[in-house]
mmCIF file of C-alpha atoms in Angstrom:
data_model
loop_
_atom_site.group_PDB
_atom_site.id
_atom_site.type_symbol
_atom_site.label_atom_id
_atom_site.label_comp_id
_atom_site.label_asym_id
_atom_site.label_seq_id
_atom_site.Cartn_x
_atom_site.Cartn_y
_atom_site.Cartn_z
ATOM 1 C CA MET A 1 95.088 79.874 83.380
ATOM 2 C CA ALA A 2 93.780 81.160 80.073
ATOM 3 C CA VAL A 3 91.765 84.328 79.753
ATOM 4 C CA VAL A 4 89.832 84.833 76.538
ATOM 5 C CA MET A 5 89.367 88.510 75.707
ATOM 6 C CA THR A 6 86.498 89.892 73.650
ATOM 7 C CA SER A 7 87.108 93.221 71.921
ATOM 8 C CA CYS A 8 84.522 95.987 71.546
ATOM 9 C CA GLY A 9 85.205 99.281 69.796
ATOM 10 C CA VAL A 10 84.021 102.576 71.200
ATOM 11 C CA GLY A 11 82.677 105.361 69.034
ATOM 12 C CA SER A 12 82.825 109.043 69.783
ATOM 13 C CA ARG A 13 79.286 109.149 71.218
ATOM 14 C CA GLU A 14 78.278 105.930 72.911
ATOM 15 C CA ALA A 15 79.130 102.261 72.790
ATOM 16 C CA ARG A 16 77.167 99.564 74.548
ATOM 17 C CA PRO A 17 78.564 96.077 74.082
ATOM 18 C CA GLY A 18 75.442 94.527 75.564
ATOM 19 C CA PRO A 19 75.459 91.944 78.325
ATOM 20 C CA ILE A 20 78.803 90.195 78.557
ATOM 21 C CA VAL A 21 78.331 86.809 80.173
ATOM 22 C CA ALA A 22 81.563 85.219 81.259
ATOM 23 C CA THR A 23 81.282 81.592 82.233
ATOM 24 C CA ILE A 24 83.985 80.014 84.317
ATOM 25 C CA VAL A 25 84.920 76.848 82.437
ATOM 26 C CA ARG A 26 87.490 74.261 83.399
ATOM 27 C CA ASP A 27 88.483 72.462 80.220
ATOM 28 C CA GLU A 28 90.425 69.242 79.735
ATOM 29 C CA SER A 29 93.747 71.073 80.003
ATOM 30 C CA ALA A 30 92.673 72.364 83.455
ATOM 31 C CA ASP A 31 92.743 75.954 82.204
ATOM 32 C CA TRP A 32 90.093 78.411 83.317
ATOM 33 C CA LYS A 33 88.667 80.543 80.528
ATOM 34 C CA VAL A 34 86.843 83.822 80.995
ATOM 35 C CA SER A 35 85.598 86.245 78.351
ATOM 36 C CA TYR A 36 85.349 89.926 79.170
ATOM 37 C CA PRO A 37 84.955 93.174 77.252
ATOM 38 C CA HIS A 38 87.957 95.206 76.183
ATOM 39 C CA PHE A 39 87.346 98.708 74.902
ATOM 40 C CA SER A 40 89.410 100.820 72.522
ATOM 41 C CA ALA A 41 88.926 104.043 70.596
ATOM 42 C CA ARG A 42 87.534 103.543 67.105
ATOM 43 C CA SER A 43 88.988 106.601 65.396
ATOM 44 C CA GLN A 44 92.000 108.846 65.892
ATOM 45 C CA ASP A 45 89.677 111.664 66.960
ATOM 46 C CA ASP A 46 88.585 109.555 69.922
ATOM 47 C CA VAL A 47 92.020 108.545 71.127
ATOM 48 C CA ALA A 48 92.914 111.636 73.177
ATOM 49 C CA LEU A 49 89.495 111.722 74.816
ATOM 50 C CA LEU A 50 88.853 108.065 75.404
ATOM 51 C CA GLU A 51 92.091 106.166 75.799
ATOM 52 C CA PRO A 52 93.128 107.385 79.287
ATOM 53 C CA SER A 53 89.834 106.358 80.818
ATOM 54 C CA LEU A 54 89.485 103.222 78.721
ATOM 55 C CA ALA A 55 92.892 102.029 79.862
ATOM 56 C CA LYS A 56 91.770 102.492 83.460
ATOM 57 C CA MET A 57 88.548 100.607 82.833
ATOM 58 C CA ASN A 58 90.233 97.766 80.988
ATOM 59 C CA THR A 59 92.694 97.380 83.862
ATOM 60 C CA ASP A 60 89.834 97.401 86.359
ATOM 61 C CA ILE A 61 87.903 94.727 84.455
ATOM 62 C CA GLU A 62 91.001 92.565 84.106
ATOM 63 C CA LYS A 63 91.632 92.777 87.846
ATOM 64 C CA ARG A 64 88.045 91.755 88.564
ATOM 65 C CA VAL A 65 88.341 88.779 86.242
ATOM 66 C CA LYS A 66 91.573 87.660 87.872
ATOM 67 C CA LEU A 67 90.050 87.937 91.331
ATOM 68 C CA PHE A 68 87.060 85.891 90.277
ATOM 69 C CA THR A 69 89.030 83.201 88.498
ATOM 70 C CA SER A 70 91.440 82.976 91.428
ATOM 71 C CA ALA A 71 88.464 82.314 93.722
ATOM 72 C CA ALA A 72 87.247 79.617 91.335
ATOM 73 C CA VAL A 73 90.654 77.925 91.268
ATOM 74 C CA GLU A 74 90.900 78.006 95.063
ATOM 75 C CA SER A 75 87.410 76.535 95.424
ATOM 76 C CA MET A 76 88.163 73.713 93.005
ATOM 77 C CA ALA A 77 91.417 72.898 94.788
ATOM 78 C CA CYS A 78 89.529 72.783 98.076
ATOM 79 C CA VAL A 79 86.859 70.488 96.621
ATOM 80 C CA GLU A 80 89.492 68.146 95.187
ATOM 81 C CA ALA A 81 91.234 68.036 98.577
ATOM 82 C CA GLY A 82 87.970 67.034 100.250
ATOM 83 C CA GLY A 83 87.748 70.169 102.354
ATOM 84 C CA VAL A 84 84.813 72.315 103.488
ATOM 85 C CA CYS A 85 84.712 74.802 100.644
ATOM 86 C CA ASP A 86 82.990 77.842 99.241
ATOM 87 C CA THR A 87 81.653 76.492 95.952
ATOM 88 C CA SER A 88 79.547 79.531 95.050
ATOM 89 C CA VAL A 89 81.795 80.262 92.052
ATOM 90 C CA LEU A 90 81.675 76.700 90.752
ATOM 91 C CA GLY A 91 79.166 74.505 88.985
ATOM 92 C CA PRO A 92 76.782 74.999 86.060
ATOM 93 C CA ASN A 93 75.328 78.199 87.538
ATOM 94 C CA ALA A 94 78.687 79.896 88.061
ATOM 95 C CA ARG A 95 78.288 82.865 85.773
ATOM 96 C CA TRP A 96 79.759 86.337 85.905
ATOM 97 C CA THR A 97 77.847 89.062 84.061
ATOM 98 C CA LEU A 98 79.170 92.454 83.017
ATOM 99 C CA ASP A 99 77.146 95.095 81.225
ATOM 100 C CA TYR A 100 79.059 98.303 80.590
ATOM 101 C CA SER A 101 78.141 101.421 78.630
ATOM 102 C CA VAL A 102 80.631 104.114 77.684
ATOM 103 C CA ARG A 103 79.711 107.669 76.738
ATOM 104 C CA SER A 104 81.898 110.584 75.764
ATOM 105 C CA LEU A 105 80.414 113.941 76.729
ATOM 106 C CA ARG A 106 81.485 117.500 76.039
ATOM 107 C CA TYR A 107 80.291 120.605 77.835
ATOM 108 C CA ARG A 108 81.963 123.846 76.812
ATOM 109 C CA ASP A 109 85.672 122.998 77.133
ATOM 110 C CA ILE A 110 85.207 120.044 79.467
ATOM 111 C CA ALA A 111 85.352 116.523 78.029
ATOM 112 C CA VAL A 112 84.115 113.622 80.128
ATOM 113 C CA VAL A 113 84.234 109.879 79.618
ATOM 114 C CA LEU A 114 81.389 108.319 81.580
ATOM 115 C CA ILE A 115 81.368 104.589 82.253
ATOM 116 C CA ARG A 116 78.402 102.867 83.870
ATOM 117 C CA GLY A 117 77.971 99.170 84.433
ATOM 118 C CA TYR A 118 76.212 96.304 86.092
ATOM 119 C CA GLU A 119 78.023 93.346 87.579
ATOM 120 C CA ASP A 120 76.625 90.101 88.934
ATOM 121 C CA THR A 121 78.906 87.376 90.263
ATOM 122 C CA LEU A 122 76.040 85.440 91.883
ATOM 123 C CA GLY A 123 77.182 86.763 95.242
ATOM 124 C CA ASN A 124 74.949 88.404 97.847
ATOM 125 C CA HIS A 125 74.149 91.424 95.701
ATOM 126 C CA PRO A 126 74.546 92.438 92.059
ATOM 127 C CA MET A 127 76.308 95.798 91.847
ATOM 128 C CA ASN A 128 75.879 98.903 89.745
ATOM 129 C CA THR A 129 79.231 100.561 89.157
ATOM 130 C CA SER A 130 80.362 103.757 87.503
ATOM 131 C CA PHE A 131 83.226 106.194 87.204
ATOM 132 C CA SER A 132 84.162 109.142 85.063
ATOM 133 C CA ALA A 133 87.281 110.873 83.818
ATOM 134 C CA ALA A 134 87.143 114.575 82.971
ATOM 135 C CA PHE A 135 89.584 116.660 80.944
ATOM 136 C CA ASP A 136 90.097 120.338 80.240
ATOM 137 C CA MET A 137 90.219 120.316 76.447
ATOM 138 C CA ARG A 138 92.141 123.593 76.369
ATOM 139 C CA SER A 139 95.078 122.133 78.273
ATOM 140 C CA GLY A 140 94.496 118.399 77.953
ATOM 141 C CA ARG A 141 94.888 118.058 81.704
ATOM 142 C CA ALA A 142 92.710 115.737 83.764
ATOM 143 C CA ILE A 143 90.327 117.433 86.180
ATOM 144 C CA VAL A 144 90.250 115.745 89.589
ATOM 145 C CA LEU A 145 87.198 116.807 91.568
ATOM 146 C CA GLY A 146 89.077 116.679 94.845
ATOM 147 C CA ASP A 147 91.641 119.136 93.468
ATOM 148 C CA VAL A 148 88.891 121.665 92.707
ATOM 149 C CA ILE A 149 86.550 121.274 95.677
ATOM 150 C CA ASP A 150 88.296 121.326 99.052
ATOM 151 C CA SER A 151 86.814 120.081 102.316
ATOM 152 C CA HIS A 152 85.492 123.548 103.220
ATOM 153 C CA ASP A 153 83.677 123.910 99.902
ATOM 154 C CA LEU A 154 82.354 120.362 100.145
ATOM 155 C CA GLY A 155 80.985 121.163 103.582
ATOM 156 C CA ALA A 156 79.152 124.157 102.137
ATOM 157 C CA LEU A 157 77.678 121.930 99.410
ATOM 158 C CA ALA A 158 76.636 119.241 101.876
ATOM 159 C CA PRO A 159 73.139 120.554 102.774
ATOM 160 C CA VAL A 160 72.274 120.858 99.081
ATOM 161 C CA ALA A 161 73.586 117.358 98.416
ATOM 162 C CA VAL A 162 71.670 115.904 101.371
ATOM 163 C CA LYS A 163 68.398 117.415 100.165
ATOM 164 C CA ALA A 164 69.020 116.158 96.621
ATOM 165 C CA VAL A 165 69.723 112.608 97.844
ATOM 166 C CA VAL A 166 66.608 112.586 100.052
ATOM 167 C CA ASP A 167 64.529 113.879 97.134
ATOM 168 C CA ALA A 168 65.948 111.083 94.963
ATOM 169 C CA ILE A 169 65.735 108.051 97.282
ATOM 170 C CA GLY A 170 64.056 109.121 100.509
ATOM 171 C CA MET A 171 65.336 107.976 103.914
ATOM 172 C CA SER A 172 64.329 104.308 103.813
ATOM 173 C CA TYR A 173 67.836 103.097 102.919
ATOM 174 C CA THR A 174 69.970 105.534 104.891
ATOM 175 C CA ASP A 175 70.066 107.581 108.068
ATOM 176 C CA SER A 176 71.092 111.126 108.908
ATOM 177 C CA GLU A 177 74.593 110.238 110.133
ATOM 178 C CA TRP A 178 75.388 108.012 107.143
ATOM 179 C CA LEU A 179 74.036 110.555 104.683
ATOM 180 C CA ASN A 180 75.692 113.617 106.213
ATOM 181 C CA GLU A 181 79.069 111.895 106.445
ATOM 182 C CA GLY A 182 78.765 110.425 102.961
ATOM 183 C CA VAL A 183 78.157 113.700 101.150
ATOM 184 C CA ARG A 184 81.209 115.185 102.881
ATOM 185 C CA ASP A 185 83.553 112.471 101.562
ATOM 186 C CA ILE A 186 84.929 113.403 98.137
ATOM 187 C CA GLU A 187 85.705 109.722 97.449
ATOM 188 C CA ASN A 188 81.963 109.092 97.148
ATOM 189 C CA TYR A 189 81.770 111.518 94.222
ATOM 190 C CA SER A 190 83.374 108.985 91.914
ATOM 191 C CA THR A 191 81.274 109.850 88.870
ATOM 192 C CA TRP A 192 80.400 113.358 87.743
ATOM 193 C CA TRP A 193 79.851 115.537 84.694
ATOM 194 C CA PRO A 194 78.746 119.142 84.100
ATOM 195 C CA ASP A 195 75.922 120.584 82.027
ATOM 196 C CA ASP A 196 73.703 123.676 82.083
ATOM 197 C CA ASP A 197 71.725 122.384 85.073
ATOM 198 C CA GLY A 198 74.741 121.898 87.319
ATOM 199 C CA LEU A 199 77.105 119.135 88.344
ATOM 200 C CA HIS A 200 75.612 115.664 87.921
ATOM 201 C CA VAL A 201 76.908 113.218 90.522
ATOM 202 C CA ILE A 202 76.491 109.460 90.848
ATOM 203 C CA PHE A 203 77.430 108.425 94.356
ATOM 204 C CA ALA A 204 79.454 105.300 94.929
ATOM 205 C CA ALA A 205 77.598 102.227 96.171
ATOM 206 C CA TYR A 206 77.230 102.338 99.960
ATOM 207 C CA GLY A 207 78.578 105.903 99.928
ATOM 208 C CA VAL A 208 75.425 107.611 101.158
ATOM 209 C CA ALA A 209 72.948 104.741 101.505
ATOM 210 C CA ALA A 210 72.511 100.984 101.644
ATOM 211 C CA TRP A 211 72.902 98.634 98.683
ATOM 212 C CA ALA A 212 69.150 98.629 98.045
ATOM 213 C CA ALA A 213 69.349 102.320 97.123
ATOM 214 C CA GLY A 214 71.777 101.566 94.317
ATOM 215 C CA THR A 215 74.063 104.405 93.260
ATOM 216 C CA PRO A 216 72.005 107.572 93.833
ATOM 217 C CA GLU A 217 72.228 110.225 91.125
ATOM 218 C CA ILE A 218 71.741 113.901 91.897
ATOM 219 C CA VAL A 219 72.329 117.328 90.329
ATOM 220 C CA LEU A 220 74.058 120.076 92.309
ATOM 221 C CA PRO A 221 73.046 123.470 90.852
ATOM 222 C CA TRP A 222 75.814 125.868 89.953
ATOM 223 C CA SER A 223 74.338 128.426 92.344
ATOM 224 C CA ALA A 224 75.443 126.187 95.234
ATOM 225 C CA PHE A 225 79.123 126.322 94.243
ATOM 226 C CA ASP A 226 81.886 128.736 95.053
ATOM 227 C CA ALA A 227 82.290 130.946 91.963
ATOM 228 C CA LYS A 228 85.913 129.873 91.350
ATOM 229 C CA ASP A 229 85.052 126.171 91.649
ATOM 230 C CA ALA A 230 82.110 126.560 89.285
ATOM 231 C CA ALA A 231 84.285 128.348 86.722
ATOM 232 C CA VAL A 232 86.725 125.417 86.621
ATOM 233 C CA LEU A 233 84.054 122.720 86.516
ATOM 234 C CA ARG A 234 81.963 124.493 83.875
ATOM 235 C CA GLY A 235 84.910 125.014 81.543
#
């Protein structure tokens, strides 16, 4: 199997490669070719900030491509064997679209790489995806939200988070149990960054609401945080 990689550089502010359409193609040599974006820092000044997160993203994209191409190969083998097969990844309409944007943000002494994307594999639902990586620029150490906010503190934040989610998306795509459990699970806070207004959070898909709600974005004001937690997250 051959994988064709397309390179895109990332500047210190923002890089948007535009829609990346990867078409599954079976050529005469029976190889499957897929193009996908690969990001790297453009200048030496960007390397320390961007490379750790970019490496994670590149690995994630590569895994997604391999999963998709593996499904295509399995479907083709099934078709050739005359079986009852899932052919959704085959044929002229079998297209896999990625659209990623990368931003590097700095607030006081906190540096954040924010990655947001859109993915459509012609499955049941297209998906919006995102994640972030934050660093204390004074020490160079990564800041893991779960290491700063424990379950007790997250419980105290929960009512504020619930109100913010309801204000953002209403209750049409969630219910009280789903929402209250979701805001208490630190894994759903996969994307975050600080600024003067508070901690911006993009919840993971299905974390606090149904797919139709997307990935809800809220702001938790600093006044809602424990003082020690806020000091770490504000840099």
